[in-house]
CSV table of C-alpha atoms and ligand atoms in Angstrom, one decimal:
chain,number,residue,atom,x,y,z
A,1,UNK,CA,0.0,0.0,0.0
A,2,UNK,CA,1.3,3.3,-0.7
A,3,UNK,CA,2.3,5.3,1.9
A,4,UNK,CA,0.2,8.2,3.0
A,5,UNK,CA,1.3,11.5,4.9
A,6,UNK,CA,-0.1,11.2,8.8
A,7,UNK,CA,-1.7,14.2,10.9
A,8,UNK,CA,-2.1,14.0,14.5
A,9,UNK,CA,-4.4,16.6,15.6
A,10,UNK,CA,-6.2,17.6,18.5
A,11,UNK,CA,-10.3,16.6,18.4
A,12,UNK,CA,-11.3,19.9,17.8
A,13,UNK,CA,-15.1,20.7,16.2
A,14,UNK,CA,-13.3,21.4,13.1
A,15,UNK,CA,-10.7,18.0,12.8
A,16,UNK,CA,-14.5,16.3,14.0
A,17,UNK,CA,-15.5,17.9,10.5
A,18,UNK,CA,-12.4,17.2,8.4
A,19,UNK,CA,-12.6,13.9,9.6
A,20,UNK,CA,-15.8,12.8,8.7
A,21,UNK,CA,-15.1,14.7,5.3
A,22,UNK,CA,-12.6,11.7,5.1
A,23,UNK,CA,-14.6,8.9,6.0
A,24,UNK,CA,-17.5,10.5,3.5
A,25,UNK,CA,-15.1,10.0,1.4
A,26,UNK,CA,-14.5,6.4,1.5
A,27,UNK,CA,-10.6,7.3,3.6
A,28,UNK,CA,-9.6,5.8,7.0
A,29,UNK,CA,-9.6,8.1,10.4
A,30,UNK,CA,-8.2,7.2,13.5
A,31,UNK,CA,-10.2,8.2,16.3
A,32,UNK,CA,-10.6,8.3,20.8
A,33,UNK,CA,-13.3,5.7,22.6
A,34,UNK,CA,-13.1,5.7,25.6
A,35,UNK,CA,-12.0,2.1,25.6
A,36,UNK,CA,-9.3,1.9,23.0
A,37,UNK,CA,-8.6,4.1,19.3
A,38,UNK,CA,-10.4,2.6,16.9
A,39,UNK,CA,-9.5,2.8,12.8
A,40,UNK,CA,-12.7,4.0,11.2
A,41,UNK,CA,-14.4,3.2,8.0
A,42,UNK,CA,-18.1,4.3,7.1
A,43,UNK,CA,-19.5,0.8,7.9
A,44,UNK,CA,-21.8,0.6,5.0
A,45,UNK,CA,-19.1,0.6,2.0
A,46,UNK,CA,-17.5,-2.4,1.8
A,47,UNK,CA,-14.5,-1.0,-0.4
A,48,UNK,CA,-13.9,1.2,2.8
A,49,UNK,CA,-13.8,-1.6,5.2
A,50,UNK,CA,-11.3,-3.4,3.6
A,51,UNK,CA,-8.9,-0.4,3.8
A,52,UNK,CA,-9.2,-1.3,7.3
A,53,UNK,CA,-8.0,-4.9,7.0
A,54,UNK,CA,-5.3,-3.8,4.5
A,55,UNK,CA,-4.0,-0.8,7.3
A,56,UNK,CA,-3.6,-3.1,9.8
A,57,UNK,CA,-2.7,-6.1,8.1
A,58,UNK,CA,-5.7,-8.0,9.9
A,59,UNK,CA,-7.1,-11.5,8.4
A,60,UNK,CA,-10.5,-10.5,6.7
A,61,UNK,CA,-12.1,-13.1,8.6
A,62,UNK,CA,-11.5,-11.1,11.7
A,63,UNK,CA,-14.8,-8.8,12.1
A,64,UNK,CA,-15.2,-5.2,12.6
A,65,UNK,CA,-17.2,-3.5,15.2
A,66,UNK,CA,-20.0,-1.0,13.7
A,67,UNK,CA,-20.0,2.2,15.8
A,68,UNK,CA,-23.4,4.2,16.3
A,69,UNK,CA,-23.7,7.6,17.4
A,70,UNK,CA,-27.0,7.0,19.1
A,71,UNK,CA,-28.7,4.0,20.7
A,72,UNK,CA,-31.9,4.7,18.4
A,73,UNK,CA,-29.6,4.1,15.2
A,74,UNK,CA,-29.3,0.6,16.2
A,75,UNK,CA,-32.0,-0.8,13.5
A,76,UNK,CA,-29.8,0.8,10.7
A,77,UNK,CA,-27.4,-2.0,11.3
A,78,UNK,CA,-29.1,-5.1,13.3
A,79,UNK,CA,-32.0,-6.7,13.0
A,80,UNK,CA,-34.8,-9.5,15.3
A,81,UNK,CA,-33.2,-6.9,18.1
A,82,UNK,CA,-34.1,-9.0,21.2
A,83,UNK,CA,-35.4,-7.8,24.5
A,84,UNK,CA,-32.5,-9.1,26.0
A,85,UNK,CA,-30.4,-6.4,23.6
A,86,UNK,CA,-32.7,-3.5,24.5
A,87,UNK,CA,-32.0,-4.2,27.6
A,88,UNK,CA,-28.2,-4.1,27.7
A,89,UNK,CA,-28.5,-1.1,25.3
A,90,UNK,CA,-30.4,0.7,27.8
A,91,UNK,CA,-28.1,0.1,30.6
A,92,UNK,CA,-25.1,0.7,29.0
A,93,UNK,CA,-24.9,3.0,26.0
A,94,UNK,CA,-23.3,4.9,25.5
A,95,UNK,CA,-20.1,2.8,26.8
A,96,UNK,CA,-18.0,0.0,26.5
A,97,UNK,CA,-20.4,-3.0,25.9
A,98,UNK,CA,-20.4,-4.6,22.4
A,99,UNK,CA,-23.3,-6.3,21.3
A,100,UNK,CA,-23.7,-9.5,18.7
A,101,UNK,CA,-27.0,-9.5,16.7
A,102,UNK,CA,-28.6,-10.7,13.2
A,103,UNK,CA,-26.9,-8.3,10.6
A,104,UNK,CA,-29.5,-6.1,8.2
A,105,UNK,CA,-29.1,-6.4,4.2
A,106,UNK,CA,-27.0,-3.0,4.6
A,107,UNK,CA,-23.8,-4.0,6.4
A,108,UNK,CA,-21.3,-5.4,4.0
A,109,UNK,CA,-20.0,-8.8,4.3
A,110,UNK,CA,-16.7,-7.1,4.3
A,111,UNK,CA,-17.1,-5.6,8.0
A,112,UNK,CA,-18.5,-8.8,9.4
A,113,UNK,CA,-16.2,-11.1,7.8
A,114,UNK,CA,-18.5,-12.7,6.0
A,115,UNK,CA,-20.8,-13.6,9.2
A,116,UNK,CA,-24.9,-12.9,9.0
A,117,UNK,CA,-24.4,-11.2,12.2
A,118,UNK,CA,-22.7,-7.6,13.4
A,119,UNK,CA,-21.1,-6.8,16.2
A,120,UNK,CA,-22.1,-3.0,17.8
A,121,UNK,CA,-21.8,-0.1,20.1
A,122,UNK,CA,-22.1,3.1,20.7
A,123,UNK,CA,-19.3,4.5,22.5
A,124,UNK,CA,-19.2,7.2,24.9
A,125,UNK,CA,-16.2,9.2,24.1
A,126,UNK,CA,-17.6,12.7,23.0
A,127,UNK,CA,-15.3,12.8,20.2
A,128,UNK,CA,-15.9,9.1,18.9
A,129,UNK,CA,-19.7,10.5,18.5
A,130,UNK,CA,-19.4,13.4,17.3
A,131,UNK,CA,-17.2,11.9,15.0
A,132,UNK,CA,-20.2,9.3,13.9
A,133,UNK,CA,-22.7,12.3,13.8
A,134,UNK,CA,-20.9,14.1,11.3
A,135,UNK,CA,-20.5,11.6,9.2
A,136,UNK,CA,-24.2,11.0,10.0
A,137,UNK,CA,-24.0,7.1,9.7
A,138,UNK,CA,-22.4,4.4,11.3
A,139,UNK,CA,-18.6,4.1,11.4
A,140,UNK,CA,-16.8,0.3,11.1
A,141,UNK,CA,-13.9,0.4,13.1
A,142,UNK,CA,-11.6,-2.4,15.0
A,143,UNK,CA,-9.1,-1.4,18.1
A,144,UNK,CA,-6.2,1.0,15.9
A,145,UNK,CA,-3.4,-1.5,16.4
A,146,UNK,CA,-1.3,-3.1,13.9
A,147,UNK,CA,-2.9,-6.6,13.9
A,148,UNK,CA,-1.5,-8.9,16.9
A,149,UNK,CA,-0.1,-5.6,18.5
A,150,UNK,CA,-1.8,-3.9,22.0
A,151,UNK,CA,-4.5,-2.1,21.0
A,152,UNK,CA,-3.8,1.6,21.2
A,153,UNK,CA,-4.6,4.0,24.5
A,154,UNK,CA,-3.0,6.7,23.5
A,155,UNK,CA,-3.1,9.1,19.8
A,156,UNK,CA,0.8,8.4,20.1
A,157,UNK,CA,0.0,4.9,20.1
A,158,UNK,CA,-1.5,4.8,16.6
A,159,UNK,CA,0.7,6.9,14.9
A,160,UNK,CA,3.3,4.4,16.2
A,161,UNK,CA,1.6,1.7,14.8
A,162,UNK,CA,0.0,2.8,11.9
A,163,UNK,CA,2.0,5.9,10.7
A,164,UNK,CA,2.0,6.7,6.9
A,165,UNK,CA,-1.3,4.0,6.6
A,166,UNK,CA,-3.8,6.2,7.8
A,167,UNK,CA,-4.2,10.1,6.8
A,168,UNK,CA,-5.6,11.8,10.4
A,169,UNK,CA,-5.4,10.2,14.1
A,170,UNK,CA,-7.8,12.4,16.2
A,171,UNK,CA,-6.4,13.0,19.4
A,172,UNK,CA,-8.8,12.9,22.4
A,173,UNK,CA,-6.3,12.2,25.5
A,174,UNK,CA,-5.9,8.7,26.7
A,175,UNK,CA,-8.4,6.3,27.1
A,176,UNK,CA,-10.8,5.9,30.1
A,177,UNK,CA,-10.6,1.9,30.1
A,178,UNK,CA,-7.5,1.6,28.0
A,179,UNK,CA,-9.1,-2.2,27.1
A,180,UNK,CA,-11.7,-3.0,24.5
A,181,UNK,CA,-15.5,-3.7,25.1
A,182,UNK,CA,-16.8,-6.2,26.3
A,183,UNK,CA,-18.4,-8.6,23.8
A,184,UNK,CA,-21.9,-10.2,24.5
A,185,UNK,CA,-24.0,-12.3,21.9
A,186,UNK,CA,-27.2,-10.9,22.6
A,187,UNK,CA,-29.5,-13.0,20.4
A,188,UNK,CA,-30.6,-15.3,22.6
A,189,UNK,CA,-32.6,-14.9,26.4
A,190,UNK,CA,-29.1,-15.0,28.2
A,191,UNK,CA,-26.5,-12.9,27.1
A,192,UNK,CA,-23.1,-14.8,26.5
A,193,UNK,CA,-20.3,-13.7,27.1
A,194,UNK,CA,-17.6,-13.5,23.9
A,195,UNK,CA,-15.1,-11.6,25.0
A,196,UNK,CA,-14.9,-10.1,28.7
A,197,UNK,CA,-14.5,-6.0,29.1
A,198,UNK,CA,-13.8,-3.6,31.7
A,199,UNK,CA,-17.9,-3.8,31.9
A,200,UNK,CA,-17.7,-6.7,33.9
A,201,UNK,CA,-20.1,-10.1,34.0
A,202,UNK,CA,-21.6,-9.2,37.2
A,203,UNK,CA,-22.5,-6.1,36.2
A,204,UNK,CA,-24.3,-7.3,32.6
A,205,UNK,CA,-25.8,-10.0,34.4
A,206,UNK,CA,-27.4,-7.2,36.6
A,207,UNK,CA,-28.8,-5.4,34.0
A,208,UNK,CA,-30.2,-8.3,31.7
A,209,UNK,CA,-31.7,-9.7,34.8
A,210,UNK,CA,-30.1,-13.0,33.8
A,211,UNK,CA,-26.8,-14.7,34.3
A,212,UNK,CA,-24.5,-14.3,31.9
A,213,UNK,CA,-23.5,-17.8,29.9
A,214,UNK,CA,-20.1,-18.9,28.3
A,215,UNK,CA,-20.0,-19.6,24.9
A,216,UNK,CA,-21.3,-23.1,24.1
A,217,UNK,CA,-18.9,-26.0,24.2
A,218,UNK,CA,-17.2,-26.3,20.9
A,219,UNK,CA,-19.1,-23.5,20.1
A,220,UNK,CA,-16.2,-21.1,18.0
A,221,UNK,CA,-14.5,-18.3,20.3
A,222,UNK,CA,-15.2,-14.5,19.2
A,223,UNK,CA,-13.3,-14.5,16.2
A,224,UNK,CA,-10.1,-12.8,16.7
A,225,UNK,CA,-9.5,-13.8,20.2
A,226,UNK,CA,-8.0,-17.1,19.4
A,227,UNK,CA,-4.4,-16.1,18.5
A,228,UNK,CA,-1.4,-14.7,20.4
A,229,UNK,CA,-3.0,-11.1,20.3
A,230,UNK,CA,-2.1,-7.7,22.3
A,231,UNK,CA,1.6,-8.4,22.2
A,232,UNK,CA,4.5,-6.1,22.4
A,233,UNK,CA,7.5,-7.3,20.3
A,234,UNK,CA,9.4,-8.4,24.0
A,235,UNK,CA,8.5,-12.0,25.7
A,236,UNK,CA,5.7,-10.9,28.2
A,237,UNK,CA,5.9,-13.5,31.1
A,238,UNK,CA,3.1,-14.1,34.1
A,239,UNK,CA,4.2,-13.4,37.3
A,240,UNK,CA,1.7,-14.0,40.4
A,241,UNK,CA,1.8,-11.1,43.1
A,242,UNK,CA,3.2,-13.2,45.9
A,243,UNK,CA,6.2,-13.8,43.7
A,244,UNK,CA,6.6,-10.2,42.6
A,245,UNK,CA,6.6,-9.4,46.8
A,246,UNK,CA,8.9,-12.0,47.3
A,247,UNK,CA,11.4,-10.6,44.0
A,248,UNK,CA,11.5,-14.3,43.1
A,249,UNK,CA,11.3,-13.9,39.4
A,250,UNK,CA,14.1,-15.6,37.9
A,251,UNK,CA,15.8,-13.6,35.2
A,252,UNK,CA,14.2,-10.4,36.8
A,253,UNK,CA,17.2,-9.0,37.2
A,254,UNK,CA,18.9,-9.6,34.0
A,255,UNK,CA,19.8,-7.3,31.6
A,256,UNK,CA,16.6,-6.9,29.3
A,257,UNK,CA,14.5,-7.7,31.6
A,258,UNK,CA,11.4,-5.4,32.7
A,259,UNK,CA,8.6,-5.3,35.5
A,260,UNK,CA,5.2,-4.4,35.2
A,261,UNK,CA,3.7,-4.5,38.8
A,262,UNK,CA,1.1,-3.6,41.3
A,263,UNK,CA,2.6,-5.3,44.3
A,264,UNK,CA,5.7,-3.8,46.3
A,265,UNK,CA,9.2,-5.6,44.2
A,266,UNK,CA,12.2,-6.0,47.4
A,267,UNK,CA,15.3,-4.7,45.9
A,268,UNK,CA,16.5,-3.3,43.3
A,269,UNK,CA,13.7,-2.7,40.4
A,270,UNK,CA,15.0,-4.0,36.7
A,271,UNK,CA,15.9,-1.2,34.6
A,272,UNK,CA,12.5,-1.0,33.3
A,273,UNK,CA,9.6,-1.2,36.0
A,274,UNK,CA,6.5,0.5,35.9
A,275,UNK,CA,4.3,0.2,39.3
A,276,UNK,CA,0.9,1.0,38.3
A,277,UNK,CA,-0.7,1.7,42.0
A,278,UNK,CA,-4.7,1.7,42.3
A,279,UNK,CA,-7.0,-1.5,41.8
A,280,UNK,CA,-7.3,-3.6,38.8
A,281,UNK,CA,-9.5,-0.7,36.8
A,282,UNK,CA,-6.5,1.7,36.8
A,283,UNK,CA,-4.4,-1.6,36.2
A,284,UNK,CA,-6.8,-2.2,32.7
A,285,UNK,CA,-6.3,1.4,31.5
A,286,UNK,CA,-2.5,1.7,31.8
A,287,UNK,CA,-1.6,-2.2,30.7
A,288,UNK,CA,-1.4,-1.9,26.8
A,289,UNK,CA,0.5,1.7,27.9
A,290,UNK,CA,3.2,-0.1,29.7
A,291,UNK,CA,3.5,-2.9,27.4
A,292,UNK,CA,4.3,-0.8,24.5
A,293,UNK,CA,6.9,1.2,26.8
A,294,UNK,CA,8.6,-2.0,27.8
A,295,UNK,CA,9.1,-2.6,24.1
A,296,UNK,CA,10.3,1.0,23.5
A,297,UNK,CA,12.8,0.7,26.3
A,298,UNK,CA,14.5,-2.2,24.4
A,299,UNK,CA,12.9,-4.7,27.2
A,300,UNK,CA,13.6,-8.1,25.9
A,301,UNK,CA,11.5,-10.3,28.3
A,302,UNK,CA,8.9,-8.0,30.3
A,303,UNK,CA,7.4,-10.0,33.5
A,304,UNK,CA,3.9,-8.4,34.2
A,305,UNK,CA,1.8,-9.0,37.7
A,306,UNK,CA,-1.0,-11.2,37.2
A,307,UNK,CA,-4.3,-9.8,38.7
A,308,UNK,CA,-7.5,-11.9,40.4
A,309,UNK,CA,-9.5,-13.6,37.4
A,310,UNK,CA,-12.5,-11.9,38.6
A,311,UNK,CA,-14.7,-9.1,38.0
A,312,UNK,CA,-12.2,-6.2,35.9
A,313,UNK,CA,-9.3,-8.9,36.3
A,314,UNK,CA,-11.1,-11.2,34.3
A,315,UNK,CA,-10.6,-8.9,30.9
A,316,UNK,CA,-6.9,-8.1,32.1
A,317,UNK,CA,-6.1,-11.4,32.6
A,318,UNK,CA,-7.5,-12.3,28.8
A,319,UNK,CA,-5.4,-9.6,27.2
A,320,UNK,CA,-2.2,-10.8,29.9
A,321,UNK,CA,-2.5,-14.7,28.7
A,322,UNK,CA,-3.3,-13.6,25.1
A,323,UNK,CA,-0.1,-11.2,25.2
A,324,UNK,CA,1.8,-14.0,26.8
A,325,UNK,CA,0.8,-16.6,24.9
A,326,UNK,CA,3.8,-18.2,22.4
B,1,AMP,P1,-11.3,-5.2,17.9
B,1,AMP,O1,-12.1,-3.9,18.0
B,1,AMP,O2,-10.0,-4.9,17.2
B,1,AMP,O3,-11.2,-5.9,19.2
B,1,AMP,O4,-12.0,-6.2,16.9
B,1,AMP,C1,-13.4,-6.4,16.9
B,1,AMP,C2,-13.7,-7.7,17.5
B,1,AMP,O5,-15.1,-7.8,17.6
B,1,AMP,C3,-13.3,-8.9,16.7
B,1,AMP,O6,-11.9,-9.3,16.9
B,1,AMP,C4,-14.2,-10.0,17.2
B,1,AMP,O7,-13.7,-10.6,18.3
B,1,AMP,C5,-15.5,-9.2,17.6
B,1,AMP,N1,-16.6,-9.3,16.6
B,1,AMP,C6,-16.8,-8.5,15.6
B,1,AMP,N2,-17.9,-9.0,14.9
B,1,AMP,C7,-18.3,-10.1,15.5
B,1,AMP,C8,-19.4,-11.0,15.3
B,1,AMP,N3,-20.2,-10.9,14.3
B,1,AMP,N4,-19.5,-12.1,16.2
B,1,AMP,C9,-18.7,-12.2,17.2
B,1,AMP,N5,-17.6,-11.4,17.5
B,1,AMP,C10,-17.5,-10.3,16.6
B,2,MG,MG1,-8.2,-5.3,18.1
């Protein structure tokens, strides 16, 4: 692809405008959620969707998530919209909670890989919407990573990533949750669980008035979330808190090695350490940050704290094992 010249700007009304200018257009604009930067697309032109795959080098199997402005647009892009999904929409849009339904005649088999459903949200980032509502329909965009790579929290973090692919990032700060949605298949009466988010299962369950379910046995994963995903170009290695306290991580100290921790390390820190202090929501929103500064600090094998597999720790630990996996 040829390369293209990249502007960072600040989400000012009148980048908003230039930006959706772009996307009219059938181009590719970076943009803020408040979960991770998504690479936009207008989500009903498939030519424009697979811009997307071809920036980030992502299989086209791999689905897109279809961005609304408003809750009410939601029959533009989904249809047989379950009570269940009104529901979840009610309590939780805008914000970070994806939802899987039966796709209408006018999303593209390009942005759902090929699937007869669509996966969608309406994020509550001010910009991300008014982004959406000056374009004034739906925008297509997955996290604005490089495929494989942590998704991005930061504008800095995209430009990295997909500098000279990609003709505008729009700045909007760093991200509130710094991981992606939550994913839940909401066809059905219980809401199942695809991929867990900083939202967490407790919470949904609340809301829907129902448990939430796993995905059926040998029922396929969300797509995507298979693979050795979110990783940093250094080795990322699991290390449980009581082994951080008791600074019994062998190799720790070698040169190349780097810490990403919540717990208090005895001794002397490797040259790289980041101590992210706060519970395991502040630990969500700065993980993909640190990652990608352990790879910029020329960290060869980065051991990162491992967090309870519950509530928040349950999406951190997804992304961890997914980033650690080999
Ligand atoms: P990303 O925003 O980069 O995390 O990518 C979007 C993710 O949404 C994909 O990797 C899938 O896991 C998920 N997704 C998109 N469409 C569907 C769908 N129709 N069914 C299930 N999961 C989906
Ligand atoms: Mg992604």
């Amino acid at each position: 692809m040829s390369a293209v010249r990249t502007r960072l700007v600040r989400a000012t009304p009148s980048a908003v405008r230039e930006a959706a200018a772009l996307l009219r257009a059938g181009a590719l604009v970076a943009f803020p959620t408040e979960t991770v930067y998504g690479l936009g697309a207008r989500a009903f032109d498939a030519a424009a969707a697979r811009r997307v795959y071809r920036a980030k080098g992502r299989p086209c199997d791999n689905p897109l998530i279809v961005h609304l402005a408003d809750p009410s647009d939601l029959p533009q892009v989904a249809r047989r919209i379950t009570p269940l999904a009104r529901r979840l929409a009610a309590a939780f849009w805008p914000g970070p909670l994806t939802l899987v339904l039966e796709k209408t005649a006018r999303v593209p088999a390009a942005v759902t890989g090929g699937r007869r459903t669509v996966a969608v949200r309406c994020p509550a980032h001010p910009a991300a919407r008014a982004l959406i509502r000056a374009l004034g329909e739906p925008v297509a965009a997955p996290s604005a990573n490089r495929s494989g790579r942590p998704s991005p929290t930061t504008a800095a973090h995209v430009r990295r990533d997909l500098g000279g692919r990609v003709p505008l990032i729009l700045d909007g700060g760093p991200c509130r949750r710094g991981l992606e949605s939550a994913i839940v298949d909401a066809r059905g009466i219980r809401p199942v669980l695809l991929r867990p988010g900083t939202l967490t299962p407790e919470t949904i369950a609340r809301a829907a008035g129902v448990p939430v379910a796993a995905p059926g046995r040998g029922a396929p994963p969300a797509p995507g979330t298979r693979h050795r995903h979110y990783a940093p170009s250094c080795r990322v290695v699991l290390a449980p808190p009581a082994e951080v306290r008791r600074g019994a991580l062998p190799g720790a100290r070698t040169r190349g090695a780097g810490l990403v921790h919540r717990s208090r390390w005895p001794g002397r820190r490797p040259a790289f350490a980041r101590r992210v202090a706060g519970g395991p929501a502040a630990y969500a929103r700065a993980l993909f940050a640190a990652l990608r500064e352990a790879e910029g600090a020329g960290v060869r094998v980065l051991f990162v704290e491992t967090v309870p597999d519950r509530g928040v720790g349950r999406a951190v630990m997804d992304r961890l094992r997914r980033a650690a996996a080999r």
